[in-house]
Each structure stands twice: as structure tokens, then as C-alpha cells.
PDB file of C-alpha atoms in Angstrom:
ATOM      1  CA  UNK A   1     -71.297  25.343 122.068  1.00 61.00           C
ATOM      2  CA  UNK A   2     -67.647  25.798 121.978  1.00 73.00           C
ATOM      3  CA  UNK A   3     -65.956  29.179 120.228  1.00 87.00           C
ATOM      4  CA  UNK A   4     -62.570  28.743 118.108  1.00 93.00           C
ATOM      5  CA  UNK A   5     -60.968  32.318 117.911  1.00 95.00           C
ATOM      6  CA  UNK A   6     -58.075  33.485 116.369  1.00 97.00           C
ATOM      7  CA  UNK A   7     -56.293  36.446 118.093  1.00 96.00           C
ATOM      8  CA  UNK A   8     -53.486  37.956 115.444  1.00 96.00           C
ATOM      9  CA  UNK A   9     -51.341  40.965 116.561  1.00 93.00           C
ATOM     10  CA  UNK A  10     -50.217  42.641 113.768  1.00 91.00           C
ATOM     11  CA  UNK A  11     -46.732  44.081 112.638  1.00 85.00           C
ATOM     12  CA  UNK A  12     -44.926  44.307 109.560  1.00 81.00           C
ATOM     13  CA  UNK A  13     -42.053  42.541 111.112  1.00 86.00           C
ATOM     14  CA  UNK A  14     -43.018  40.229 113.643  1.00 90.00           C
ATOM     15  CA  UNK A  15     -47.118  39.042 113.728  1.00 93.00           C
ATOM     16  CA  UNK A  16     -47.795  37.117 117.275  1.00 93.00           C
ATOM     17  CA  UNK A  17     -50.813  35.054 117.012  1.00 94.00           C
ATOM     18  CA  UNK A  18     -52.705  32.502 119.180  1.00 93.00           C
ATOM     19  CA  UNK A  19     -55.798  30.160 119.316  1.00 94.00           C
ATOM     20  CA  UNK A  20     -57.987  29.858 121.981  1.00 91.00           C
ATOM     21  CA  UNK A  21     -61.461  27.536 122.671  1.00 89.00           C
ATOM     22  CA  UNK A  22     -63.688  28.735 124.867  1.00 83.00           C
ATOM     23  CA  UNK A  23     -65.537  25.838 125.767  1.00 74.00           C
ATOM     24  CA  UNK A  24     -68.626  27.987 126.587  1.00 67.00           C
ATOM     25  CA  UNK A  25     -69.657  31.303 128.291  1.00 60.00           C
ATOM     26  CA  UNK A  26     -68.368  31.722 131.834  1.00 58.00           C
ATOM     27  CA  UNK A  27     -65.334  28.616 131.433  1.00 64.00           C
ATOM     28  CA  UNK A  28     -61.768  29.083 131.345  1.00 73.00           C
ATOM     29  CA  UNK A  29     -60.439  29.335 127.898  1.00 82.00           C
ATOM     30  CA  UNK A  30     -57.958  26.797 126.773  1.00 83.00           C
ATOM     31  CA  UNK A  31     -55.054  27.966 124.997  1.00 85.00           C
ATOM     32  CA  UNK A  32     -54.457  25.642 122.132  1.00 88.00           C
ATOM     33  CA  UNK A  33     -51.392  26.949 120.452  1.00 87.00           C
ATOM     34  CA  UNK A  34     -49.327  30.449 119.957  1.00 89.00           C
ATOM     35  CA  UNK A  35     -46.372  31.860 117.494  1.00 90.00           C
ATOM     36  CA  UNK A  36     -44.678  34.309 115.852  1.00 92.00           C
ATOM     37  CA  UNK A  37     -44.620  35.236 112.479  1.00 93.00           C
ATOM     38  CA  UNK A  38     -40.773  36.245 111.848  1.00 92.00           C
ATOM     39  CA  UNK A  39     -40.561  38.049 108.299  1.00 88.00           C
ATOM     40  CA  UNK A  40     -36.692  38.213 108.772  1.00 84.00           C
ATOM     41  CA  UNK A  41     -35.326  40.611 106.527  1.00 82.00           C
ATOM     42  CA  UNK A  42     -38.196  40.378 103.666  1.00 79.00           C
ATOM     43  CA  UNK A  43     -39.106  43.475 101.903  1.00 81.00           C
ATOM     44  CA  UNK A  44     -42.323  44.931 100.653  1.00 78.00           C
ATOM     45  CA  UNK A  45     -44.279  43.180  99.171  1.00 81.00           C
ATOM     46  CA  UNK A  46     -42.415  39.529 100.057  1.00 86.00           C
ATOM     47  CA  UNK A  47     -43.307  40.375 103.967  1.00 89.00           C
ATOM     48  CA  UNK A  48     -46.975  40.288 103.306  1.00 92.00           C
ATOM     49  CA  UNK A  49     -47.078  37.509 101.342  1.00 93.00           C
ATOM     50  CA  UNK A  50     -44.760  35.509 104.250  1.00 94.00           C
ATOM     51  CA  UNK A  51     -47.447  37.103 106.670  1.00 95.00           C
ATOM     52  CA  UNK A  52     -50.116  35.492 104.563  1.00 96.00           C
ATOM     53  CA  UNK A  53     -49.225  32.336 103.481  1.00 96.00           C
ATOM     54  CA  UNK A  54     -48.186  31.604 107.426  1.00 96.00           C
ATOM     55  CA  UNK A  55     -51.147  32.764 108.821  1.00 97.00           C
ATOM     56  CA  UNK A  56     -53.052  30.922 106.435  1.00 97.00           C
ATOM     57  CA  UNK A  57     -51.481  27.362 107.254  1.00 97.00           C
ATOM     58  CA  UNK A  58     -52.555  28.560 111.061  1.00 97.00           C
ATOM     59  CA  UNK A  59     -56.071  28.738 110.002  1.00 98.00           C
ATOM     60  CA  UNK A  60     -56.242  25.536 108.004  1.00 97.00           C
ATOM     61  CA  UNK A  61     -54.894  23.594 110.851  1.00 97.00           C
ATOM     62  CA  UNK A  62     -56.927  24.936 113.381  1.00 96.00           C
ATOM     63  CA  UNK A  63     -60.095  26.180 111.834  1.00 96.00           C
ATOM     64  CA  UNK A  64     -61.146  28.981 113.923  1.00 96.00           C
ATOM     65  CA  UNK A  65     -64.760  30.784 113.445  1.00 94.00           C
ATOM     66  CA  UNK A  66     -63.918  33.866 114.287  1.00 95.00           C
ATOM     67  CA  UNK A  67     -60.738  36.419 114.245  1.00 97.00           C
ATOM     68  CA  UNK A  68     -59.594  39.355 116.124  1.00 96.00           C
ATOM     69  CA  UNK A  69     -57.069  41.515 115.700  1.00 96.00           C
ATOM     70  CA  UNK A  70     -55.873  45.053 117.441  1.00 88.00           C
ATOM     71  CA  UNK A  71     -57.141  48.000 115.643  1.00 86.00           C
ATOM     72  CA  UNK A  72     -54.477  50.878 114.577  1.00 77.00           C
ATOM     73  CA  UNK A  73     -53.835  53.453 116.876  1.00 68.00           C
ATOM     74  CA  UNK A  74     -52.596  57.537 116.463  1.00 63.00           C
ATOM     75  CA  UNK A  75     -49.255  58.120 117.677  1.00 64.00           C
ATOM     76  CA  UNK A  76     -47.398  55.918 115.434  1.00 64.00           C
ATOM     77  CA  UNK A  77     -44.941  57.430 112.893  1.00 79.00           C
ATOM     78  CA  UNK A  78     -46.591  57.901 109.612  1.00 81.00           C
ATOM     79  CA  UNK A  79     -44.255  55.207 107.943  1.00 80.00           C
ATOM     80  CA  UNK A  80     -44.453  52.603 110.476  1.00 79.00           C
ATOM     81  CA  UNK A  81     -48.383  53.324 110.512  1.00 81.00           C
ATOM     82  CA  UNK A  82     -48.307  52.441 106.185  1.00 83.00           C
ATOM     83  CA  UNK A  83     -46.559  49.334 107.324  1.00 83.00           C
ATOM     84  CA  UNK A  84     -48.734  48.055 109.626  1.00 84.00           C
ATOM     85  CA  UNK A  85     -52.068  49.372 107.747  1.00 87.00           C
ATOM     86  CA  UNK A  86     -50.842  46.603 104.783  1.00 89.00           C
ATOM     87  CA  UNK A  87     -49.842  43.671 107.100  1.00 90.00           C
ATOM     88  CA  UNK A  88     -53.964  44.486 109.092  1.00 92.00           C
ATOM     89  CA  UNK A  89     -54.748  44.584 105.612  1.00 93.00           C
ATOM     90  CA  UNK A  90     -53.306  40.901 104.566  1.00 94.00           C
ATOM     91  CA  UNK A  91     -54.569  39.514 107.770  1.00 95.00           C
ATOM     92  CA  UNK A  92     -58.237  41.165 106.914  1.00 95.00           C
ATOM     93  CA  UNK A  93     -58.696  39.479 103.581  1.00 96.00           C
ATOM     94  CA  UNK A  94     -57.702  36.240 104.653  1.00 96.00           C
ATOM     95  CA  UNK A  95     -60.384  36.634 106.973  1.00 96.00           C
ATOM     96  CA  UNK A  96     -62.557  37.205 104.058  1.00 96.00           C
ATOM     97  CA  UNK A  97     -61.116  34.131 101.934  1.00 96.00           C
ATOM     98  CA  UNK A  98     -61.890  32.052 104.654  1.00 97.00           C
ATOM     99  CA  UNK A  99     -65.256  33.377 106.207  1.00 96.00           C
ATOM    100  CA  UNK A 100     -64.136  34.262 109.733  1.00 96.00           C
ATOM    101  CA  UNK A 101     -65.863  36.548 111.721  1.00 94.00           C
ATOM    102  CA  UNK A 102     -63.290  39.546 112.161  1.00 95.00           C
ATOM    103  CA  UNK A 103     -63.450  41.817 115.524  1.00 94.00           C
ATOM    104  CA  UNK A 104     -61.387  45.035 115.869  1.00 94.00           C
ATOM    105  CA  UNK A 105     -60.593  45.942 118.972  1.00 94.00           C
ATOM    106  CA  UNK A 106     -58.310  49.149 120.526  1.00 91.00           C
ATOM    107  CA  UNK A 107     -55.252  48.564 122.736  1.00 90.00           C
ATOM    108  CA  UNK A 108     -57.014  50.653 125.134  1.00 91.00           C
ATOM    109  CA  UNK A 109     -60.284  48.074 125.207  1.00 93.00           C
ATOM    110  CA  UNK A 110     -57.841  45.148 125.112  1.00 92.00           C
ATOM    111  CA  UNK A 111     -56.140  46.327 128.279  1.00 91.00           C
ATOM    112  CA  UNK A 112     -59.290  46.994 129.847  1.00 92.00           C
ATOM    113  CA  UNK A 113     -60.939  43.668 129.365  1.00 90.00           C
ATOM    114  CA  UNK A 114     -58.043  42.457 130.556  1.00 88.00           C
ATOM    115  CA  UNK A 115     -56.752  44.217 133.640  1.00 89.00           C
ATOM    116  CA  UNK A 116     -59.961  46.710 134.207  1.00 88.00           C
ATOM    117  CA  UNK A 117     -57.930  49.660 133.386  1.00 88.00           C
ATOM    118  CA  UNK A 118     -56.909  50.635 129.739  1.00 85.00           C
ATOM    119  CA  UNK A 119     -53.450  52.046 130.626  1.00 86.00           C
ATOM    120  CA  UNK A 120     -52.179  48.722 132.202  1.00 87.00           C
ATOM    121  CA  UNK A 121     -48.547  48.119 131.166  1.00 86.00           C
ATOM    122  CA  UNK A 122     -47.586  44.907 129.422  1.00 83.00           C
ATOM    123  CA  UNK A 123     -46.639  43.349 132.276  1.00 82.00           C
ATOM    124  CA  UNK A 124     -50.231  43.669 133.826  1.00 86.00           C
ATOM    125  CA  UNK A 125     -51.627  42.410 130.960  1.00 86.00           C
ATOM    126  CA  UNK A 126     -49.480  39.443 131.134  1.00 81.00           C
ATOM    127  CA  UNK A 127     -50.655  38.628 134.902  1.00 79.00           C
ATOM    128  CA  UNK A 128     -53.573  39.007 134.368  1.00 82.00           C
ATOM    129  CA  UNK A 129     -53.911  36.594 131.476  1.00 81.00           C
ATOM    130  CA  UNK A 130     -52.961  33.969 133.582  1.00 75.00           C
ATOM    131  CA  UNK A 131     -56.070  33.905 135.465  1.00 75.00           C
ATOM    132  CA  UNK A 132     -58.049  33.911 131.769  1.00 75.00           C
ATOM    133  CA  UNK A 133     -56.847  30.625 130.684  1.00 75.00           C
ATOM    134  CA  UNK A 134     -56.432  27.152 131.303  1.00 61.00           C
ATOM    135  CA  UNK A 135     -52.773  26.983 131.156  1.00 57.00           C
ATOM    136  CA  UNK A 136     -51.958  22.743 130.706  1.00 53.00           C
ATOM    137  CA  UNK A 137     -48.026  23.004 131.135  1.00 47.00           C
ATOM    138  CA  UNK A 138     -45.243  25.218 131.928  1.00 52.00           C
ATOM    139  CA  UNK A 139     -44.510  25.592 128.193  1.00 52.00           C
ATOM    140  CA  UNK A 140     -47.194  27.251 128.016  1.00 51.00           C
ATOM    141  CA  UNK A 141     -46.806  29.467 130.565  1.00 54.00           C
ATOM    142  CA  UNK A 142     -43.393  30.266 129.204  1.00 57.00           C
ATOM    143  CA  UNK A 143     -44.970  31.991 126.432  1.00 54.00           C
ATOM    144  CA  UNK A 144     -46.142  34.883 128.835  1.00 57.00           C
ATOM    145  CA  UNK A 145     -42.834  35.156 130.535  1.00 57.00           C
ATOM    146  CA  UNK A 146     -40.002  37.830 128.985  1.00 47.00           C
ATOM    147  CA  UNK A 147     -38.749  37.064 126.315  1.00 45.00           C
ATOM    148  CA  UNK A 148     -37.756  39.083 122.646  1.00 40.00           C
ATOM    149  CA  UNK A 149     -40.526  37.483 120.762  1.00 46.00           C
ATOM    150  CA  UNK A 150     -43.086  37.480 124.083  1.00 69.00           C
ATOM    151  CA  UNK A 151     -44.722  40.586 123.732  1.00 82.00           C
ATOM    152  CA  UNK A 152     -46.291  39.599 120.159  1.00 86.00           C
ATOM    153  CA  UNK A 153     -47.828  36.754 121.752  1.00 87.00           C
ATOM    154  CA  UNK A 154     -49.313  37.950 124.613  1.00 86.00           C
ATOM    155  CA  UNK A 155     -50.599  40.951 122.662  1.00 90.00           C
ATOM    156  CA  UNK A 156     -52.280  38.129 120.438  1.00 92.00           C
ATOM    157  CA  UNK A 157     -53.284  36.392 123.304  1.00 91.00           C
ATOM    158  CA  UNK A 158     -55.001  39.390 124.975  1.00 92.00           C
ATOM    159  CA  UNK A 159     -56.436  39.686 121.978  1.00 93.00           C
ATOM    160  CA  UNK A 160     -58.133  36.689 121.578  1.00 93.00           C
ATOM    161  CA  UNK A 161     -59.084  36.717 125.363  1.00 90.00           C
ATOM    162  CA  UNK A 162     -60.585  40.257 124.758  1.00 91.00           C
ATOM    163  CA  UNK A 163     -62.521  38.778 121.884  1.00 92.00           C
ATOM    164  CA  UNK A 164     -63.816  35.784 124.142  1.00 88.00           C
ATOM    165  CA  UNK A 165     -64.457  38.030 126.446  1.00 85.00           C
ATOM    166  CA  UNK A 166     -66.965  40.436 124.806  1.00 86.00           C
ATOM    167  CA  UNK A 167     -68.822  37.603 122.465  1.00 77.00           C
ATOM    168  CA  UNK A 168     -71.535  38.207 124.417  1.00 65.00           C
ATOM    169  CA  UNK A 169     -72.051  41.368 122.841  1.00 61.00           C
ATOM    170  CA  UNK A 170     -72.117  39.857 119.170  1.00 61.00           C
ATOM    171  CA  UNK A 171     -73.225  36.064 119.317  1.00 58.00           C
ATOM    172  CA  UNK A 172     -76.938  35.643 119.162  1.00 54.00           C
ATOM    173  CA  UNK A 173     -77.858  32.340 121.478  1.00 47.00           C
TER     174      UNK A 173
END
């Protein structure tokens, strides 16, 4: 049985996201497409509703079953924290609307799953990714390099990969 997941890193500015299959337990996962969600210079509430109606053409076209997304963390600035708390909150009822399974998941547990220790920097998470997926073309590939807009999508990627990663603990064979 193959898994459709649908890794979303949130931000009230710029939302990476990514799909990933994995074909079945113990398989490479195949990276089937990645973006950014640029809300430009939208205000409240117009940057949700951009956030929304994007992510929701992303999950018509690819139909994923499940959805994961990185959990909010202390430390952020008690206005930036308001921001991102509404975009998690547009990207949680669209995974009501459309029945996807939703998985939370801390930085800290990302990282680990990922690198095997939770303070990795992004970098590490990066390399390490490589060796998660079944990376087709260089394009591809490209997407983990450095660039401005690169961090969102490896965060969603790792994401995703972190939710592959720990079905095991929440899929009933």
C-alpha cells in the first residue's frame, strides 16, 4: 500500500510545502513535487486566505491522505508566535475540509528522525534528506541546495519525511 503525505511548514509569510509517496514501509520515498507559498506583501487576514486557497489547489491536485506539519515552539516573539498560530490554524482546517490525517510534530523530533540528533543545524538536515528520498533529477536536488526560499522547503520536506518515517507508530496494517 502506498502513503501520499503532505508535509507543510508553516509561516505567515512564506509556507514551504512538499509531497512525498512512500511506496511502502522500508522503500525510498519519492519526492513528487515542492513550493513555496509567497504571501508578498498581503496583510491580515488576505495572507491566510492566499495561504489557503494555495494550499488547497496543492491538495486537489495531488490528493494526499495524510498531513503533517511542525508544531509551534517557545522562544518565538509573542507577535510572530500570533502570526504563525493563525497561518497552523488555516492549514489545520483545511485538513479538516478535506479529511486528511494531520500529524504534529516538534522541530526537535523532526531533526531527530532526520539526522539522529535533535539539535542538527539546517544544513544537516538537508544532507541527510538526501539519503531519505528518491531524488529523479538534479532539479530536484536543487531544491535542497541554498537558496532564499530553500529553507521552507526542506523544513516541509523533513517534515513529510519525519511523518513517513514514524507511520509505523499510527497506521494499523
Amino acid at each position: 500500500m502506498s502513503y501520499r503525505i503532505l508535509g507543510i511548514d508553516p509561516g505567515s509569510h512564506l509556507t514551504g510545502w512538499a509531497v512525498l509517496d512512500l511506496p511502502s514501509f522500508g522503500k525510498n520515498i519519492d519526492l513528487i513535487s515542492c513550493g513555496v507559498i509567497d504571501v508578498g506583501k498581503s496583510e491580515f487576514p488576505h495572507n491566510l486566505n492566499k495561504i489557503f486557497e494555495e494550499l488547497k489547489v496543492v491538495i486537489e491536485e495531488y490528493n494526499p491522505g495524510f498531513m503533517s506539519i511542525e508544531s509551534v515552539f517557545s522562544g518565538v516573539n509573542p507577535a510572530s508566535l500570533i502570526k504563525l498560530t493563525q497561518a497552523r490554524g488555516v492549514i489545520c482546517l483545511l485538513s479538516s475540509v478535506y479529511d486528511l490525517q494531520l500529524r504534529e510534530y516538534s522541530p526537535r523530533f523532526v531533526k531527530k528522525s532526520i539526522t539522529g540528533y535533535g539539535n542538527s543545524s539546517k544544513n544537516q538536515v538537508k544532507d541527510a534528506l538526501k539519503f531519505f528520498l528518491s531524488l529523479k533529477n538534479n532539479e530536484v536536488i536543487s531544491f535542497l541546495d541554498n537558496n532564499i526560499l530553500d529553507n521552507n522547503i526542506s523544513d516541509a520536506i523533513a517534515i513529510a519525511v519525519c511523518c513517513a518515517t514514524d507511520m509505523g507508530s499510527f497506521i494499523k496494517n
